[in-house]
mmCIF file with all atom_site columns, C-alpha atoms in Angstrom:
data_model
loop_
_atom_site.group_PDB
_atom_site.id
_atom_site.type_symbol
_atom_site.label_atom_id
_atom_site.label_alt_id
_atom_site.label_comp_id
_atom_site.label_asym_id
_atom_site.label_entity_id
_atom_site.label_seq_id
_atom_site.pdbx_PDB_ins_code
_atom_site.Cartn_x
_atom_site.Cartn_y
_atom_site.Cartn_z
_atom_site.occupancy
_atom_site.B_iso_or_equiv
_atom_site.pdbx_formal_charge
_atom_site.auth_seq_id
_atom_site.auth_comp_id
_atom_site.auth_asym_id
_atom_site.auth_atom_id
_atom_site.pdbx_PDB_model_num
ATOM 1   C CA . UNK A 1 1   ? 0.000  0.000   0.000  1.00 0.00 ? 1   UNK A CA 1
ATOM 2   C CA . UNK A 1 2   ? 1.226  3.542   -0.629 1.00 0.00 ? 2   UNK A CA 1
ATOM 3   C CA . UNK A 1 3   ? 3.028  5.228   2.248  1.00 0.00 ? 3   UNK A CA 1
ATOM 4   C CA . UNK A 1 4   ? 3.082  8.922   3.042  1.00 0.00 ? 4   UNK A CA 1
ATOM 5   C CA . UNK A 1 5   ? 5.834  10.068  5.391  1.00 0.00 ? 5   UNK A CA 1
ATOM 6   C CA . UNK A 1 6   ? 5.908  13.216  7.482  1.00 0.00 ? 6   UNK A CA 1
ATOM 7   C CA . UNK A 1 7   ? 9.353  14.725  6.991  1.00 0.00 ? 7   UNK A CA 1
ATOM 8   C CA . UNK A 1 8   ? 11.032 16.995  9.554  1.00 0.00 ? 8   UNK A CA 1
ATOM 9   C CA . UNK A 1 9   ? 14.434 18.647  9.816  1.00 0.00 ? 9   UNK A CA 1
ATOM 10  C CA . UNK A 1 10  ? 17.187 16.326  11.026 1.00 0.00 ? 10  UNK A CA 1
ATOM 11  C CA . UNK A 1 11  ? 19.089 18.169  13.748 1.00 0.00 ? 11  UNK A CA 1
ATOM 12  C CA . UNK A 1 12  ? 21.978 15.665  13.607 1.00 0.00 ? 12  UNK A CA 1
ATOM 13  C CA . UNK A 1 13  ? 22.736 16.673  10.003 1.00 0.00 ? 13  UNK A CA 1
ATOM 14  C CA . UNK A 1 14  ? 21.536 20.192  9.170  1.00 0.00 ? 14  UNK A CA 1
ATOM 15  C CA . UNK A 1 15  ? 20.053 20.417  5.699  1.00 0.00 ? 15  UNK A CA 1
ATOM 16  C CA . UNK A 1 16  ? 18.741 16.852  5.806  1.00 0.00 ? 16  UNK A CA 1
ATOM 17  C CA . UNK A 1 17  ? 15.359 15.429  6.743  1.00 0.00 ? 17  UNK A CA 1
ATOM 18  C CA . UNK A 1 18  ? 14.071 12.588  8.901  1.00 0.00 ? 18  UNK A CA 1
ATOM 19  C CA . UNK A 1 19  ? 10.910 10.508  8.951  1.00 0.00 ? 19  UNK A CA 1
ATOM 20  C CA . UNK A 1 20  ? 9.609  7.703   11.123 1.00 0.00 ? 20  UNK A CA 1
ATOM 21  C CA . UNK A 1 21  ? 6.969  5.130   10.366 1.00 0.00 ? 21  UNK A CA 1
ATOM 22  C CA . UNK A 1 22  ? 5.181  2.526   12.458 1.00 0.00 ? 22  UNK A CA 1
ATOM 23  C CA . UNK A 1 23  ? 4.272  -0.440  10.298 1.00 0.00 ? 23  UNK A CA 1
ATOM 24  C CA . UNK A 1 24  ? 2.653  -3.835  10.590 1.00 0.00 ? 24  UNK A CA 1
ATOM 25  C CA . UNK A 1 25  ? 3.210  -6.799  8.344  1.00 0.00 ? 25  UNK A CA 1
ATOM 26  C CA . UNK A 1 26  ? 3.820  -10.497 8.092  1.00 0.00 ? 26  UNK A CA 1
ATOM 27  C CA . UNK A 1 27  ? 7.188  -11.957 9.173  1.00 0.00 ? 27  UNK A CA 1
ATOM 28  C CA . UNK A 1 28  ? 9.868  -11.208 6.605  1.00 0.00 ? 28  UNK A CA 1
ATOM 29  C CA . UNK A 1 29  ? 8.485  -7.800  5.649  1.00 0.00 ? 29  UNK A CA 1
ATOM 30  C CA . UNK A 1 30  ? 11.460 -6.025  7.274  1.00 0.00 ? 30  UNK A CA 1
ATOM 31  C CA . UNK A 1 31  ? 13.830 -7.675  4.800  1.00 0.00 ? 31  UNK A CA 1
ATOM 32  C CA . UNK A 1 32  ? 11.801 -6.362  1.862  1.00 0.00 ? 32  UNK A CA 1
ATOM 33  C CA . UNK A 1 33  ? 11.686 -2.857  3.318  1.00 0.00 ? 33  UNK A CA 1
ATOM 34  C CA . UNK A 1 34  ? 15.443 -2.931  3.886  1.00 0.00 ? 34  UNK A CA 1
ATOM 35  C CA . UNK A 1 35  ? 16.138 -4.158  0.355  1.00 0.00 ? 35  UNK A CA 1
ATOM 36  C CA . UNK A 1 36  ? 14.096 -1.306  -1.094 1.00 0.00 ? 36  UNK A CA 1
ATOM 37  C CA . UNK A 1 37  ? 15.582 1.400   1.135  1.00 0.00 ? 37  UNK A CA 1
ATOM 38  C CA . UNK A 1 38  ? 19.223 0.367   0.736  1.00 0.00 ? 38  UNK A CA 1
ATOM 39  C CA . UNK A 1 39  ? 19.023 1.258   -2.958 1.00 0.00 ? 39  UNK A CA 1
ATOM 40  C CA . UNK A 1 40  ? 18.783 4.904   -1.840 1.00 0.00 ? 40  UNK A CA 1
ATOM 41  C CA . UNK A 1 41  ? 22.509 5.194   -1.201 1.00 0.00 ? 41  UNK A CA 1
ATOM 42  C CA . UNK A 1 42  ? 22.390 8.347   0.978  1.00 0.00 ? 42  UNK A CA 1
ATOM 43  C CA . UNK A 1 43  ? 19.840 7.127   3.546  1.00 0.00 ? 43  UNK A CA 1
ATOM 44  C CA . UNK A 1 44  ? 20.588 6.074   7.092  1.00 0.00 ? 44  UNK A CA 1
ATOM 45  C CA . UNK A 1 45  ? 17.887 3.846   8.517  1.00 0.00 ? 45  UNK A CA 1
ATOM 46  C CA . UNK A 1 46  ? 16.850 1.053   10.824 1.00 0.00 ? 46  UNK A CA 1
ATOM 47  C CA . UNK A 1 47  ? 14.041 -1.441  10.347 1.00 0.00 ? 47  UNK A CA 1
ATOM 48  C CA . UNK A 1 48  ? 13.089 -3.688  13.250 1.00 0.00 ? 48  UNK A CA 1
ATOM 49  C CA . UNK A 1 49  ? 10.718 -6.638  13.127 1.00 0.00 ? 49  UNK A CA 1
ATOM 50  C CA . UNK A 1 50  ? 9.549  -7.940  16.492 1.00 0.00 ? 50  UNK A CA 1
ATOM 51  C CA . UNK A 1 51  ? 9.607  -11.647 17.258 1.00 0.00 ? 51  UNK A CA 1
ATOM 52  C CA . UNK A 1 52  ? 6.398  -13.585 16.660 1.00 0.00 ? 52  UNK A CA 1
ATOM 53  C CA . UNK A 1 53  ? 5.427  -17.180 17.394 1.00 0.00 ? 53  UNK A CA 1
ATOM 54  C CA . UNK A 1 54  ? 7.940  -19.267 15.460 1.00 0.00 ? 54  UNK A CA 1
ATOM 55  C CA . UNK A 1 55  ? 9.993  -16.311 14.170 1.00 0.00 ? 55  UNK A CA 1
ATOM 56  C CA . UNK A 1 56  ? 12.892 -14.507 15.790 1.00 0.00 ? 56  UNK A CA 1
ATOM 57  C CA . UNK A 1 57  ? 12.952 -10.744 15.745 1.00 0.00 ? 57  UNK A CA 1
ATOM 58  C CA . UNK A 1 58  ? 15.396 -9.009  13.446 1.00 0.00 ? 58  UNK A CA 1
ATOM 59  C CA . UNK A 1 59  ? 16.947 -5.578  13.118 1.00 0.00 ? 59  UNK A CA 1
ATOM 60  C CA . UNK A 1 60  ? 18.454 -4.134  9.978  1.00 0.00 ? 60  UNK A CA 1
ATOM 61  C CA . UNK A 1 61  ? 20.642 -1.036  10.229 1.00 0.00 ? 61  UNK A CA 1
ATOM 62  C CA . UNK A 1 62  ? 22.077 0.798   7.238  1.00 0.00 ? 62  UNK A CA 1
ATOM 63  C CA . UNK A 1 63  ? 24.544 3.620   6.802  1.00 0.00 ? 63  UNK A CA 1
ATOM 64  C CA . UNK A 1 64  ? 26.136 4.744   3.542  1.00 0.00 ? 64  UNK A CA 1
ATOM 65  C CA . UNK A 1 65  ? 29.637 4.132   4.896  1.00 0.00 ? 65  UNK A CA 1
ATOM 66  C CA . UNK A 1 66  ? 29.013 0.725   6.528  1.00 0.00 ? 66  UNK A CA 1
ATOM 67  C CA . UNK A 1 67  ? 26.288 -0.895  4.447  1.00 0.00 ? 67  UNK A CA 1
ATOM 68  C CA . UNK A 1 68  ? 23.741 -3.226  6.058  1.00 0.00 ? 68  UNK A CA 1
ATOM 69  C CA . UNK A 1 69  ? 23.960 -4.814  9.498  1.00 0.00 ? 69  UNK A CA 1
ATOM 70  C CA . UNK A 1 70  ? 21.567 -7.654  10.278 1.00 0.00 ? 70  UNK A CA 1
ATOM 71  C CA . UNK A 1 71  ? 21.029 -8.810  13.837 1.00 0.00 ? 71  UNK A CA 1
ATOM 72  C CA . UNK A 1 72  ? 18.673 -11.417 15.255 1.00 0.00 ? 72  UNK A CA 1
ATOM 73  C CA . UNK A 1 73  ? 16.810 -9.919  18.234 1.00 0.00 ? 73  UNK A CA 1
ATOM 74  C CA . UNK A 1 74  ? 15.814 -11.982 21.262 1.00 0.00 ? 74  UNK A CA 1
ATOM 75  C CA . UNK A 1 75  ? 12.668 -11.495 23.328 1.00 0.00 ? 75  UNK A CA 1
ATOM 76  C CA . UNK A 1 76  ? 14.517 -9.150  25.713 1.00 0.00 ? 76  UNK A CA 1
ATOM 77  C CA . UNK A 1 77  ? 15.767 -6.967  22.856 1.00 0.00 ? 77  UNK A CA 1
ATOM 78  C CA . UNK A 1 78  ? 19.338 -8.302  22.880 1.00 0.00 ? 78  UNK A CA 1
ATOM 79  C CA . UNK A 1 79  ? 21.187 -9.195  19.696 1.00 0.00 ? 79  UNK A CA 1
ATOM 80  C CA . UNK A 1 80  ? 21.576 -12.957 19.445 1.00 0.00 ? 80  UNK A CA 1
ATOM 81  C CA . UNK A 1 81  ? 24.792 -14.016 17.699 1.00 0.00 ? 81  UNK A CA 1
ATOM 82  C CA . UNK A 1 82  ? 24.691 -17.421 15.984 1.00 0.00 ? 82  UNK A CA 1
ATOM 83  C CA . UNK A 1 83  ? 27.335 -19.960 16.964 1.00 0.00 ? 83  UNK A CA 1
ATOM 84  C CA . UNK A 1 84  ? 28.930 -20.147 13.510 1.00 0.00 ? 84  UNK A CA 1
ATOM 85  C CA . UNK A 1 85  ? 29.456 -16.379 13.449 1.00 0.00 ? 85  UNK A CA 1
ATOM 86  C CA . UNK A 1 86  ? 31.110 -16.517 16.890 1.00 0.00 ? 86  UNK A CA 1
ATOM 87  C CA . UNK A 1 87  ? 33.393 -19.324 15.720 1.00 0.00 ? 87  UNK A CA 1
ATOM 88  C CA . UNK A 1 88  ? 34.368 -17.344 12.615 1.00 0.00 ? 88  UNK A CA 1
ATOM 89  C CA . UNK A 1 89  ? 35.157 -14.285 14.767 1.00 0.00 ? 89  UNK A CA 1
ATOM 90  C CA . UNK A 1 90  ? 37.355 -16.379 17.057 1.00 0.00 ? 90  UNK A CA 1
ATOM 91  C CA . UNK A 1 91  ? 39.139 -17.929 14.051 1.00 0.00 ? 91  UNK A CA 1
ATOM 92  C CA . UNK A 1 92  ? 39.791 -14.501 12.502 1.00 0.00 ? 92  UNK A CA 1
ATOM 93  C CA . UNK A 1 93  ? 41.189 -13.242 15.794 1.00 0.00 ? 93  UNK A CA 1
ATOM 94  C CA . UNK A 1 94  ? 43.343 -16.358 16.239 1.00 0.00 ? 94  UNK A CA 1
ATOM 95  C CA . UNK A 1 95  ? 45.103 -15.843 12.888 1.00 0.00 ? 95  UNK A CA 1
ATOM 96  C CA . UNK A 1 96  ? 45.495 -12.085 13.413 1.00 0.00 ? 96  UNK A CA 1
ATOM 97  C CA . UNK A 1 97  ? 42.980 -10.884 10.820 1.00 0.00 ? 97  UNK A CA 1
ATOM 98  C CA . UNK A 1 98  ? 41.371 -8.714  13.511 1.00 0.00 ? 98  UNK A CA 1
ATOM 99  C CA . UNK A 1 99  ? 41.167 -8.470  17.270 1.00 0.00 ? 99  UNK A CA 1
ATOM 100 C CA . UNK A 1 100 ? 38.436 -10.417 19.021 1.00 0.00 ? 100 UNK A CA 1
ATOM 101 C CA . UNK A 1 101 ? 37.053 -7.125  20.370 1.00 0.00 ? 101 UNK A CA 1
ATOM 102 C CA . UNK A 1 102 ? 36.751 -5.744  16.825 1.00 0.00 ? 102 UNK A CA 1
ATOM 103 C CA . UNK A 1 103 ? 35.072 -8.926  15.595 1.00 0.00 ? 103 UNK A CA 1
ATOM 104 C CA . UNK A 1 104 ? 32.587 -8.945  18.493 1.00 0.00 ? 104 UNK A CA 1
ATOM 105 C CA . UNK A 1 105 ? 31.787 -5.261  17.991 1.00 0.00 ? 105 UNK A CA 1
ATOM 106 C CA . UNK A 1 106 ? 30.873 -5.992  14.359 1.00 0.00 ? 106 UNK A CA 1
ATOM 107 C CA . UNK A 1 107 ? 28.746 -9.004  15.364 1.00 0.00 ? 107 UNK A CA 1
ATOM 108 C CA . UNK A 1 108 ? 26.835 -6.799  17.810 1.00 0.00 ? 108 UNK A CA 1
ATOM 109 C CA . UNK A 1 109 ? 26.435 -3.932  15.333 1.00 0.00 ? 109 UNK A CA 1
ATOM 110 C CA . UNK A 1 110 ? 28.471 -1.477  17.399 1.00 0.00 ? 110 UNK A CA 1
ATOM 111 C CA . UNK A 1 111 ? 29.840 0.504   14.422 1.00 0.00 ? 111 UNK A CA 1
ATOM 112 C CA . UNK A 1 112 ? 26.277 0.957   13.115 1.00 0.00 ? 112 UNK A CA 1
ATOM 113 C CA . UNK A 1 113 ? 24.984 1.937   16.566 1.00 0.00 ? 113 UNK A CA 1
ATOM 114 C CA . UNK A 1 114 ? 27.788 4.483   16.944 1.00 0.00 ? 114 UNK A CA 1
ATOM 115 C CA . UNK A 1 115 ? 27.025 6.069   13.582 1.00 0.00 ? 115 UNK A CA 1
ATOM 116 C CA . UNK A 1 116 ? 23.232 5.999   13.947 1.00 0.00 ? 116 UNK A CA 1
ATOM 117 C CA . UNK A 1 117 ? 22.895 7.114   17.571 1.00 0.00 ? 117 UNK A CA 1
ATOM 118 C CA . UNK A 1 118 ? 22.879 10.880  16.842 1.00 0.00 ? 118 UNK A CA 1
ATOM 119 C CA . UNK A 1 119 ? 20.149 10.290  14.232 1.00 0.00 ? 119 UNK A CA 1
ATOM 120 C CA . UNK A 1 120 ? 17.959 8.249   16.593 1.00 0.00 ? 120 UNK A CA 1
ATOM 121 C CA . UNK A 1 121 ? 17.204 11.263  18.730 1.00 0.00 ? 121 UNK A CA 1
ATOM 122 C CA . UNK A 1 122 ? 14.034 13.015  17.693 1.00 0.00 ? 122 UNK A CA 1
ATOM 123 C CA . UNK A 1 123 ? 14.335 16.636  16.638 1.00 0.00 ? 123 UNK A CA 1
ATOM 124 C CA . UNK A 1 124 ? 12.446 19.475  18.279 1.00 0.00 ? 124 UNK A CA 1
ATOM 125 C CA . UNK A 1 125 ? 10.572 17.263  20.735 1.00 0.00 ? 125 UNK A CA 1
ATOM 126 C CA . UNK A 1 126 ? 9.172  14.874  18.136 1.00 0.00 ? 126 UNK A CA 1
ATOM 127 C CA . UNK A 1 127 ? 8.395  11.441  19.566 1.00 0.00 ? 127 UNK A CA 1
ATOM 128 C CA . UNK A 1 128 ? 10.767 8.582   18.905 1.00 0.00 ? 128 UNK A CA 1
ATOM 129 C CA . UNK A 1 129 ? 9.078  5.482   17.499 1.00 0.00 ? 129 UNK A CA 1
ATOM 130 C CA . UNK A 1 130 ? 10.847 2.291   16.527 1.00 0.00 ? 130 UNK A CA 1
ATOM 131 C CA . UNK A 1 131 ? 9.983  0.504   13.285 1.00 0.00 ? 131 UNK A CA 1
ATOM 132 C CA . UNK A 1 132 ? 8.672  -2.986  13.949 1.00 0.00 ? 132 UNK A CA 1
ATOM 133 C CA . UNK A 1 133 ? 6.206  -5.604  12.821 1.00 0.00 ? 133 UNK A CA 1
ATOM 134 C CA . UNK A 1 134 ? 3.220  -6.701  14.857 1.00 0.00 ? 134 UNK A CA 1
ATOM 135 C CA . UNK A 1 135 ? 1.226  -9.660  13.655 1.00 0.00 ? 135 UNK A CA 1
#
C-alpha cells in the first residue's frame, strides 16, 4: 500500500530530513523494506521486526559508509549471535585478521549503533518510534 511520510528537519545533520513510520506486516516484511531502502545510497535507517510465534525478531541497520547490518533480536531486545558467526570471529582473531574485540563489535552492530545514535534522537521534541512488525 502507498506510504506517506511526514518529513522533519534532522538536527543531527543540518540540511537533511528525517521521517519515522510505524508499520505492521507479516514476518519477513522487514527484509523487503530494507532491500528497497538500501538502494537509496544516501539514507541512514533502521528497520526492526519484532519476534512472533515461530519467528525470531530481526533488526536491519544501514549507513552509507558501513552498508547493512543484520542482527537477530531476542525477546529481551538483545542481539543474538549465531554460533557459527562466533566461531568465525574467534578464528579470525586467532590468525590475526582482527582483534576479538573488533570482531565482536561488528557481530553486535556497534559501528552501526555508533554512527546511527545521533540520528535516533528526535528533533524538536518529536516522539521517537521504533519501526517494527506486529502480527
